[in-house]
PDB file of C-alpha atoms in Angstrom:
ATOM      1  CA  LYS A  24     -54.824  22.731 -48.538  1.00 47.00           C
ATOM      2  CA  ILE A  25     -56.228  25.127 -51.159  1.00 50.00           C
ATOM      3  CA  GLY A  26     -59.223  24.212 -53.309  1.00 54.00           C
ATOM      4  CA  PHE A  27     -61.459  21.169 -53.245  1.00 56.00           C
ATOM      5  CA  ILE A  28     -61.335  17.888 -55.134  1.00 59.00           C
ATOM      6  CA  MET A  29     -62.774  18.529 -58.602  1.00 59.00           C
ATOM      7  CA  ASN A  30     -63.059  14.936 -59.843  1.00 69.00           C
ATOM      8  CA  VAL A  31     -65.309  13.672 -57.027  1.00 74.00           C
ATOM      9  CA  LYS A  32     -68.904  13.224 -58.204  1.00 74.00           C
ATOM     10  CA  TYR A  33     -71.781  13.478 -55.770  1.00 73.00           C
ATOM     11  CA  ARG A  34     -74.862  11.432 -56.746  1.00 72.00           C
ATOM     12  CA  PRO A  35     -78.179  13.337 -56.937  1.00 71.00           C
ATOM     13  CA  ILE A  36     -80.573  12.464 -54.137  1.00 65.00           C
ATOM     14  CA  GLY A  37     -83.863  10.739 -55.043  1.00 61.00           C
ATOM     15  CA  PRO A  38     -87.162  12.368 -54.008  1.00 57.00           C
ATOM     16  CA  GLN A  39     -88.182   9.582 -51.591  1.00 51.00           C
ATOM     17  CA  GLU A  40     -84.921   9.596 -49.641  1.00 56.00           C
ATOM     18  CA  LYS A  41     -84.427  11.382 -46.309  1.00 79.00           C
ATOM     19  CA  LEU A  42     -82.232  14.128 -47.698  1.00 84.00           C
ATOM     20  CA  TYR A  43     -79.657  15.076 -45.108  1.00 89.00           C
ATOM     21  CA  LYS A  44     -79.122  11.474 -43.900  1.00 90.00           C
ATOM     22  CA  THR A  45     -78.537  10.287 -47.451  1.00 91.00           C
ATOM     23  CA  ILE A  46     -76.010  13.068 -48.012  1.00 92.00           C
ATOM     24  CA  VAL A  47     -74.276  12.076 -44.773  1.00 92.00           C
ATOM     25  CA  ASN A  48     -74.132   8.418 -45.840  1.00 92.00           C
ATOM     26  CA  GLN A  49     -72.781   9.241 -49.289  1.00 92.00           C
ATOM     27  CA  ILE A  50     -69.988  11.476 -47.990  1.00 92.00           C
ATOM     28  CA  ARG A  51     -69.224   9.022 -45.161  1.00 89.00           C
ATOM     29  CA  LYS A  52     -68.784   6.198 -47.699  1.00 89.00           C
ATOM     30  CA  MET A  53     -66.432   8.403 -49.738  1.00 90.00           C
ATOM     31  CA  ILE A  54     -64.294   9.022 -46.659  1.00 85.00           C
ATOM     32  CA  VAL A  55     -64.260   5.362 -45.610  1.00 77.00           C
ATOM     33  CA  SER A  56     -63.389   4.188 -49.145  1.00 80.00           C
ATOM     34  CA  GLY A  57     -60.610   6.757 -49.492  1.00 81.00           C
ATOM     35  CA  VAL A  58     -62.223   8.715 -52.332  1.00 89.00           C
ATOM     36  CA  LEU A  59     -62.124  11.640 -49.921  1.00 89.00           C
ATOM     37  CA  LYS A  60     -58.941  11.706 -47.852  1.00 88.00           C
ATOM     38  CA  LYS A  61     -57.907  13.438 -44.619  1.00 86.00           C
ATOM     39  CA  GLY A  62     -57.505  17.148 -45.238  1.00 89.00           C
ATOM     40  CA  ASP A  63     -59.495  17.196 -48.494  1.00 92.00           C
ATOM     41  CA  GLN A  64     -61.804  20.175 -48.850  1.00 93.00           C
ATOM     42  CA  LEU A  65     -65.442  19.620 -49.718  1.00 94.00           C
ATOM     43  CA  PRO A  66     -67.108  21.835 -52.332  1.00 93.00           C
ATOM     44  CA  SER A  67     -69.020  24.872 -51.156  1.00 93.00           C
ATOM     45  CA  GLU A  68     -72.502  24.516 -49.733  1.00 92.00           C
ATOM     46  CA  ARG A  69     -73.948  25.919 -52.953  1.00 93.00           C
ATOM     47  CA  GLU A  70     -71.944  23.540 -55.165  1.00 94.00           C
ATOM     48  CA  LEU A  71     -72.874  20.512 -53.041  1.00 93.00           C
ATOM     49  CA  ALA A  72     -76.555  21.486 -53.189  1.00 93.00           C
ATOM     50  CA  SER A  73     -76.287  21.674 -56.970  1.00 92.00           C
ATOM     51  CA  GLN A  74     -74.519  18.319 -57.340  1.00 91.00           C
ATOM     52  CA  PHE A  75     -76.850  16.522 -54.918  1.00 91.00           C
ATOM     53  CA  GLY A  76     -79.912  18.204 -56.411  1.00 91.00           C
ATOM     54  CA  VAL A  77     -81.172  19.340 -53.015  1.00 91.00           C
ATOM     55  CA  SER A  78     -81.625  22.551 -51.054  1.00 91.00           C
ATOM     56  CA  ARG A  79     -78.743  24.250 -49.289  1.00 93.00           C
ATOM     57  CA  THR A  80     -80.629  23.671 -46.032  1.00 93.00           C
ATOM     58  CA  ALA A  81     -80.325  19.881 -46.486  1.00 92.00           C
ATOM     59  CA  VAL A  82     -76.612  20.216 -47.235  1.00 94.00           C
ATOM     60  CA  ARG A  83     -76.105  22.473 -44.214  1.00 93.00           C
ATOM     61  CA  GLU A  84     -77.840  19.934 -41.965  1.00 93.00           C
ATOM     62  CA  ALA A  85     -75.738  17.089 -43.395  1.00 94.00           C
ATOM     63  CA  ILE A  86     -72.467  18.961 -42.897  1.00 94.00           C
ATOM     64  CA  LYS A  87     -73.456  19.765 -39.314  1.00 93.00           C
ATOM     65  CA  SER A  88     -74.157  16.070 -38.700  1.00 91.00           C
ATOM     66  CA  LEU A  89     -70.830  15.019 -40.240  1.00 90.00           C
ATOM     67  CA  SER A  90     -69.069  17.556 -38.037  1.00 89.00           C
ATOM     68  CA  GLU A  91     -70.796  16.281 -34.903  1.00 83.00           C
ATOM     69  CA  ILE A  92     -69.615  12.706 -35.534  1.00 80.00           C
ATOM     70  CA  GLY A  93     -66.089  13.959 -36.214  1.00 81.00           C
ATOM     71  CA  LEU A  94     -65.768  13.166 -39.915  1.00 87.00           C
ATOM     72  CA  VAL A  95     -65.382  16.761 -41.106  1.00 90.00           C
ATOM     73  CA  ASP A  96     -64.097  20.009 -39.656  1.00 90.00           C
ATOM     74  CA  ILE A  97     -65.875  23.276 -40.411  1.00 91.00           C
ATOM     75  CA  MET A  98     -63.379  26.139 -40.583  1.00 91.00           C
ATOM     76  CA  VAL A  99     -65.083  29.512 -40.630  1.00 88.00           C
ATOM     77  CA  GLY A 100     -64.024  31.563 -43.636  1.00 86.00           C
ATOM     78  CA  LYS A 101     -62.098  28.652 -45.168  1.00 90.00           C
ATOM     79  CA  GLY A 102     -64.556  25.826 -45.799  1.00 92.00           C
ATOM     80  CA  THR A 103     -65.283  22.264 -44.774  1.00 93.00           C
ATOM     81  CA  PHE A 104     -62.505  19.664 -44.652  1.00 93.00           C
ATOM     82  CA  VAL A 105     -62.289  15.929 -44.049  1.00 91.00           C
ATOM     83  CA  SER A 106     -61.097  15.619 -40.455  1.00 87.00           C
ATOM     84  CA  ASN A 107     -57.438  14.876 -39.717  1.00 82.00           C
ATOM     85  CA  ASN A 108     -58.146  13.627 -36.193  1.00 71.00           C
ATOM     86  CA  THR A 109     -60.865  11.035 -36.801  1.00 66.00           C
ATOM     87  CA  THR A 110     -59.157   8.509 -34.514  1.00 64.00           C
ATOM     88  CA  ASP A 111     -59.238  10.933 -31.569  1.00 67.00           C
ATOM     89  CA  ARG A 112     -62.962  11.514 -32.101  1.00 68.00           C
ATOM     90  CA  ILE A 113     -63.625   7.749 -32.226  1.00 66.00           C
ATOM     91  CA  VAL A 114     -61.676   7.268 -29.007  1.00 67.00           C
ATOM     92  CA  GLU A 115     -63.673  10.051 -27.316  1.00 71.00           C
ATOM     93  CA  SER A 116     -66.943   8.425 -28.375  1.00 70.00           C
ATOM     94  CA  PHE A 117     -65.762   4.994 -27.232  1.00 69.00           C
ATOM     95  CA  ASN A 118     -64.667   6.432 -23.885  1.00 69.00           C
ATOM     96  CA  LEU A 119     -68.081   8.022 -23.433  1.00 71.00           C
ATOM     97  CA  LEU A 120     -69.814   4.729 -24.257  1.00 69.00           C
ATOM     98  CA  LEU A 121     -67.712   2.802 -21.743  1.00 69.00           C
ATOM     99  CA  HIS A 122     -68.433   5.377 -19.035  1.00 68.00           C
ATOM    100  CA  VAL A 123     -72.165   5.431 -19.792  1.00 67.00           C
ATOM    101  CA  GLU A 124     -72.285   1.641 -19.655  1.00 69.00           C
ATOM    102  CA  GLN A 125     -70.368   1.804 -16.349  1.00 74.00           C
ATOM    103  CA  VAL A 126     -67.793  -0.747 -17.435  1.00 73.00           C
ATOM    104  CA  LYS A 127     -65.780  -1.855 -14.399  1.00 78.00           C
ATOM    105  CA  MET A 128     -62.049  -1.265 -14.168  1.00 75.00           C
ATOM    106  CA  LYS A 129     -61.352  -4.968 -13.765  1.00 79.00           C
ATOM    107  CA  ASP A 130     -63.291  -5.696 -16.953  1.00 83.00           C
ATOM    108  CA  LEU A 131     -61.328  -3.026 -18.821  1.00 82.00           C
ATOM    109  CA  HIS A 132     -58.066  -4.572 -17.694  1.00 83.00           C
ATOM    110  CA  SER A 133     -59.284  -8.019 -18.717  1.00 86.00           C
ATOM    111  CA  ALA A 134     -60.017  -6.692 -22.214  1.00 88.00           C
ATOM    112  CA  ARG A 135     -56.634  -4.974 -22.276  1.00 88.00           C
ATOM    113  CA  ASN A 136     -54.965  -8.232 -21.283  1.00 88.00           C
ATOM    114  CA  VAL A 137     -56.514 -10.000 -24.275  1.00 91.00           C
ATOM    115  CA  LEU A 138     -55.355  -7.274 -26.686  1.00 94.00           C
ATOM    116  CA  GLU A 139     -51.880  -6.332 -25.521  1.00 95.00           C
ATOM    117  CA  THR A 140     -50.019  -9.645 -25.814  1.00 95.00           C
ATOM    118  CA  PRO A 141     -50.805  -9.998 -29.540  1.00 96.00           C
ATOM    119  CA  ILE A 142     -50.044  -6.286 -29.930  1.00 97.00           C
ATOM    120  CA  ALA A 143     -46.546  -6.835 -28.480  1.00 97.00           C
ATOM    121  CA  LYS A 144     -46.012  -9.810 -30.792  1.00 97.00           C
ATOM    122  CA  MET A 145     -47.140  -7.891 -33.871  1.00 97.00           C
ATOM    123  CA  ALA A 146     -45.114  -4.831 -32.853  1.00 97.00           C
ATOM    124  CA  ALA A 147     -41.968  -6.994 -32.740  1.00 97.00           C
ATOM    125  CA  ARG A 148     -42.799  -8.231 -36.220  1.00 97.00           C
ATOM    126  CA  ASN A 149     -43.905  -4.992 -37.897  1.00 96.00           C
ATOM    127  CA  ARG A 150     -42.238  -2.102 -36.042  1.00 96.00           C
ATOM    128  CA  THR A 151     -40.467   0.598 -38.024  1.00 96.00           C
ATOM    129  CA  ASP A 152     -37.406   2.647 -37.125  1.00 96.00           C
ATOM    130  CA  GLU A 153     -39.751   5.559 -36.389  1.00 96.00           C
ATOM    131  CA  ASN A 154     -41.706   3.424 -33.911  1.00 96.00           C
ATOM    132  CA  ILE A 155     -38.488   2.400 -32.156  1.00 97.00           C
ATOM    133  CA  GLU A 156     -37.269   5.992 -31.866  1.00 97.00           C
ATOM    134  CA  ARG A 157     -40.598   7.100 -30.420  1.00 96.00           C
ATOM    135  CA  LEU A 158     -40.626   4.205 -27.927  1.00 97.00           C
ATOM    136  CA  LYS A 159     -37.080   5.059 -26.823  1.00 97.00           C
ATOM    137  CA  ILE A 160     -38.067   8.691 -26.227  1.00 96.00           C
ATOM    138  CA  LEU A 161     -41.071   7.605 -24.161  1.00 96.00           C
ATOM    139  CA  LEU A 162     -38.897   5.258 -22.110  1.00 96.00           C
ATOM    140  CA  ILE A 163     -36.559   8.162 -21.328  1.00 96.00           C
ATOM    141  CA  GLU A 164     -39.601  10.202 -20.235  1.00 95.00           C
ATOM    142  CA  MET A 165     -40.648   7.372 -17.933  1.00 93.00           C
ATOM    143  CA  GLU A 166     -37.170   7.193 -16.419  1.00 93.00           C
ATOM    144  CA  SER A 167     -37.118  10.924 -15.719  1.00 93.00           C
ATOM    145  CA  THR A 168     -40.594  11.055 -14.136  1.00 90.00           C
ATOM    146  CA  GLN A 169     -40.553   8.101 -11.744  1.00 87.00           C
ATOM    147  CA  GLU A 170     -41.268  10.419  -8.810  1.00 85.00           C
ATOM    148  CA  GLN A 171     -44.039  12.217 -10.709  1.00 86.00           C
ATOM    149  CA  THR A 172     -46.768   9.596 -10.968  1.00 81.00           C
ATOM    150  CA  LYS A 173     -49.108  11.481 -13.295  1.00 82.00           C
ATOM    151  CA  LYS A 174     -46.379  12.303 -15.822  1.00 88.00           C
ATOM    152  CA  PHE A 175     -45.010   8.767 -15.551  1.00 89.00           C
ATOM    153  CA  ILE A 176     -48.431   7.266 -16.310  1.00 86.00           C
ATOM    154  CA  ASN A 177     -48.854   9.653 -19.272  1.00 88.00           C
ATOM    155  CA  ALA A 178     -45.572   8.436 -20.769  1.00 92.00           C
ATOM    156  CA  ASP A 179     -46.499   4.832 -19.931  1.00 91.00           C
ATOM    157  CA  THR A 180     -49.834   5.276 -21.718  1.00 90.00           C
ATOM    158  CA  GLU A 181     -48.189   6.728 -24.823  1.00 93.00           C
ATOM    159  CA  PHE A 182     -45.698   3.827 -24.826  1.00 95.00           C
ATOM    160  CA  HIS A 183     -48.527   1.295 -25.060  1.00 94.00           C
ATOM    161  CA  ILE A 184     -50.335   3.323 -27.721  1.00 93.00           C
ATOM    162  CA  GLU A 185     -47.135   3.550 -29.776  1.00 95.00           C
ATOM    163  CA  LEU A 186     -46.723  -0.228 -29.465  1.00 96.00           C
ATOM    164  CA  ALA A 187     -50.229  -0.588 -30.889  1.00 95.00           C
ATOM    165  CA  ARG A 188     -49.277   1.695 -33.782  1.00 94.00           C
ATOM    166  CA  ALA A 189     -46.151  -0.401 -34.327  1.00 96.00           C
ATOM    167  CA  SER A 190     -48.332  -3.505 -34.654  1.00 95.00           C
ATOM    168  CA  GLY A 191     -49.682  -2.090 -37.907  1.00 93.00           C
ATOM    169  CA  ASN A 192     -53.284  -2.770 -36.826  1.00 93.00           C
ATOM    170  CA  THR A 193     -55.239   0.489 -36.531  1.00 87.00           C
ATOM    171  CA  ALA A 194     -58.129  -1.234 -34.724  1.00 88.00           C
ATOM    172  CA  TYR A 195     -55.728  -2.176 -31.928  1.00 91.00           C
ATOM    173  CA  THR A 196     -54.600   1.445 -31.712  1.00 89.00           C
ATOM    174  CA  VAL A 197     -58.149   2.782 -31.290  1.00 84.00           C
ATOM    175  CA  LEU A 198     -59.185   0.121 -28.760  1.00 87.00           C
ATOM    176  CA  ILE A 199     -56.059   0.405 -26.620  1.00 89.00           C
ATOM    177  CA  GLN A 200     -56.244   4.213 -26.621  1.00 84.00           C
ATOM    178  CA  ALA A 201     -59.798   4.074 -25.308  1.00 81.00           C
ATOM    179  CA  ILE A 202     -59.182   1.432 -22.651  1.00 84.00           C
ATOM    180  CA  ILE A 203     -55.921   2.843 -21.276  1.00 82.00           C
ATOM    181  CA  GLN A 204     -57.169   6.436 -21.314  1.00 75.00           C
ATOM    182  CA  ILE A 205     -60.060   5.436 -19.050  1.00 75.00           C
ATOM    183  CA  LEU A 206     -57.803   3.412 -16.744  1.00 76.00           C
ATOM    184  CA  LYS A 207     -55.338   6.250 -16.305  1.00 71.00           C
ATOM    185  CA  SER A 208     -58.140   8.740 -15.634  1.00 66.00           C
ATOM    186  CA  GLU A 209     -59.076   6.833 -12.511  1.00 61.00           C
ATOM    187  CA  ARG A 210     -57.533   8.686  -9.541  1.00 47.00           C
ATOM    188  CA  THR A 211     -57.448   5.516  -7.427  1.00 48.00           C
ATOM    189  CA  TYR A 212     -55.545   3.733 -10.195  1.00 55.00           C
ATOM    190  CA  ALA A 213     -52.857   6.436 -10.180  1.00 57.00           C
ATOM    191  CA  MET A 214     -52.608   6.378  -6.389  1.00 54.00           C
ATOM    192  CA  ASN A 215     -52.158   2.613  -6.314  1.00 58.00           C
ATOM    193  CA  PHE A 216     -49.688   2.710  -9.199  1.00 63.00           C
ATOM    194  CA  LYS A 217     -47.297   5.204  -7.599  1.00 64.00           C
ATOM    195  CA  ASP A 218     -45.290   2.453  -5.870  1.00 67.00           C
ATOM    196  CA  GLN A 219     -44.991   0.378  -9.042  1.00 76.00           C
ATOM    197  CA  THR A 220     -43.042   2.756 -11.277  1.00 83.00           C
ATOM    198  CA  MET A 221     -39.664   0.994 -10.916  1.00 87.00           C
ATOM    199  CA  SER A 222     -41.160  -2.392 -11.759  1.00 87.00           C
ATOM    200  CA  ALA A 223     -43.132  -0.940 -14.672  1.00 89.00           C
ATOM    201  CA  LEU A 224     -40.036   0.763 -16.042  1.00 92.00           C
ATOM    202  CA  ASP A 225     -38.075  -2.511 -15.978  1.00 93.00           C
ATOM    203  CA  HIS A 226     -40.905  -4.280 -17.810  1.00 94.00           C
ATOM    204  CA  HIS A 227     -41.071  -1.583 -20.485  1.00 96.00           C
ATOM    205  CA  LYS A 228     -37.315  -1.761 -21.037  1.00 96.00           C
ATOM    206  CA  GLU A 229     -37.611  -5.508 -21.497  1.00 97.00           C
ATOM    207  CA  ILE A 230     -40.562  -5.192 -23.893  1.00 97.00           C
ATOM    208  CA  LEU A 231     -38.712  -2.605 -25.976  1.00 97.00           C
ATOM    209  CA  GLU A 232     -35.584  -4.769 -26.164  1.00 97.00           C
ATOM    210  CA  PHE A 233     -37.591  -7.692 -27.554  1.00 97.00           C
ATOM    211  CA  VAL A 234     -39.415  -5.410 -30.007  1.00 98.00           C
ATOM    212  CA  ILE A 235     -36.120  -3.935 -31.236  1.00 97.00           C
ATOM    213  CA  ASN A 236     -34.735  -7.459 -31.743  1.00 97.00           C
ATOM    214  CA  GLN A 237     -37.983  -8.536 -33.437  1.00 97.00           C
ATOM    215  CA  ASP A 238     -38.330 -11.364 -30.923  1.00 97.00           C
ATOM    216  CA  GLU A 239     -42.086 -11.953 -31.119  1.00 97.00           C
ATOM    217  CA  HIS A 240     -42.289 -14.633 -28.431  1.00 97.00           C
ATOM    218  CA  GLY A 241     -40.096 -12.667 -26.032  1.00 97.00           C
ATOM    219  CA  ALA A 242     -42.216  -9.552 -26.522  1.00 97.00           C
ATOM    220  CA  GLU A 243     -45.363 -11.546 -25.748  1.00 96.00           C
ATOM    221  CA  ILE A 244     -43.910 -13.013 -22.555  1.00 96.00           C
ATOM    222  CA  ALA A 245     -42.548  -9.651 -21.373  1.00 96.00           C
ATOM    223  CA  MET A 246     -45.890  -7.959 -21.982  1.00 96.00           C
ATOM    224  CA  GLN A 247     -47.765 -10.680 -20.113  1.00 94.00           C
ATOM    225  CA  SER A 248     -45.421 -10.324 -17.161  1.00 94.00           C
ATOM    226  CA  HIS A 249     -46.070  -6.572 -17.117  1.00 92.00           C
ATOM    227  CA  LEU A 250     -49.833  -7.063 -17.310  1.00 91.00           C
ATOM    228  CA  ASP A 251     -49.690  -9.552 -14.424  1.00 90.00           C
ATOM    229  CA  ASP A 252     -48.090  -6.836 -12.300  1.00 86.00           C
ATOM    230  CA  VAL A 253     -50.754  -4.334 -13.349  1.00 82.00           C
ATOM    231  CA  GLN A 254     -53.387  -6.918 -12.414  1.00 82.00           C
ATOM    232  CA  HIS A 255     -52.133  -6.806  -8.818  1.00 78.00           C
ATOM    233  CA  VAL A 256     -52.785  -3.061  -8.813  1.00 71.00           C
ATOM    234  CA  ILE A 257     -56.256  -3.535 -10.271  1.00 70.00           C
ATOM    235  CA  ASN A 258     -57.072  -6.220  -7.700  1.00 74.00           C
ATOM    236  CA  SER A 259     -56.309  -3.775  -4.914  1.00 71.00           C
ATOM    237  CA  ILE A 260     -58.928  -1.345  -6.167  1.00 60.00           C
ATOM    238  CA  LYS A 261     -62.566  -1.867  -5.258  1.00 53.00           C
ATOM    239  CA  ASP A 262     -65.115  -0.948  -7.877  1.00 46.00           C
ATOM    240  CA  ASP A 263     -67.719   1.570  -6.793  1.00 44.00           C
TER     241      ASP A 263
END
């Protein structure tokens, strides 16, 4: 995208405010509210300093902070842009938090269990043709990789994430991405799952059929049945 948004006004910073943090908060609010959208280019460092009424050093520090939290991307020689992959950054941060807090696998699955049945129901209600096509492709990938556990689990993971997208609730998408990504990263989980691919495939076929037919109750029941099977795998794994 060439050029930056000309009609966005940046409020001058008062003398008593902590400069770079206030700049961060103002730009963050613009992104959250949609005034600044994904891919939009911010003005130059010099222009921002002029509009905010601060030094370029304060602006530089604010942009660095925004980059570190994943809200903007700094492209050398091109400028600073509102990030296109904010969700991925949020998931990475959430993953890190869960690891630091040493959340147990069984607890993660319990949280997943609470989320995924309403996700299946909402996906049956709100799915688009694009969602269905993507889910069909992922099901084909699962069928073709039953003897390749890692690839099978990757396709399985993407299937559940796409279901969350189909629900129309972006919070579900972020939460499920974080939880399932951690579960699938556990080597013991993959080893225990290798004998469950046929059963998992059958469950996913059933879930997809109900979602295609917009059968909300059927999708819920099919998802719960699948999660019950996964629970057996989780139960066989001892937490460290």
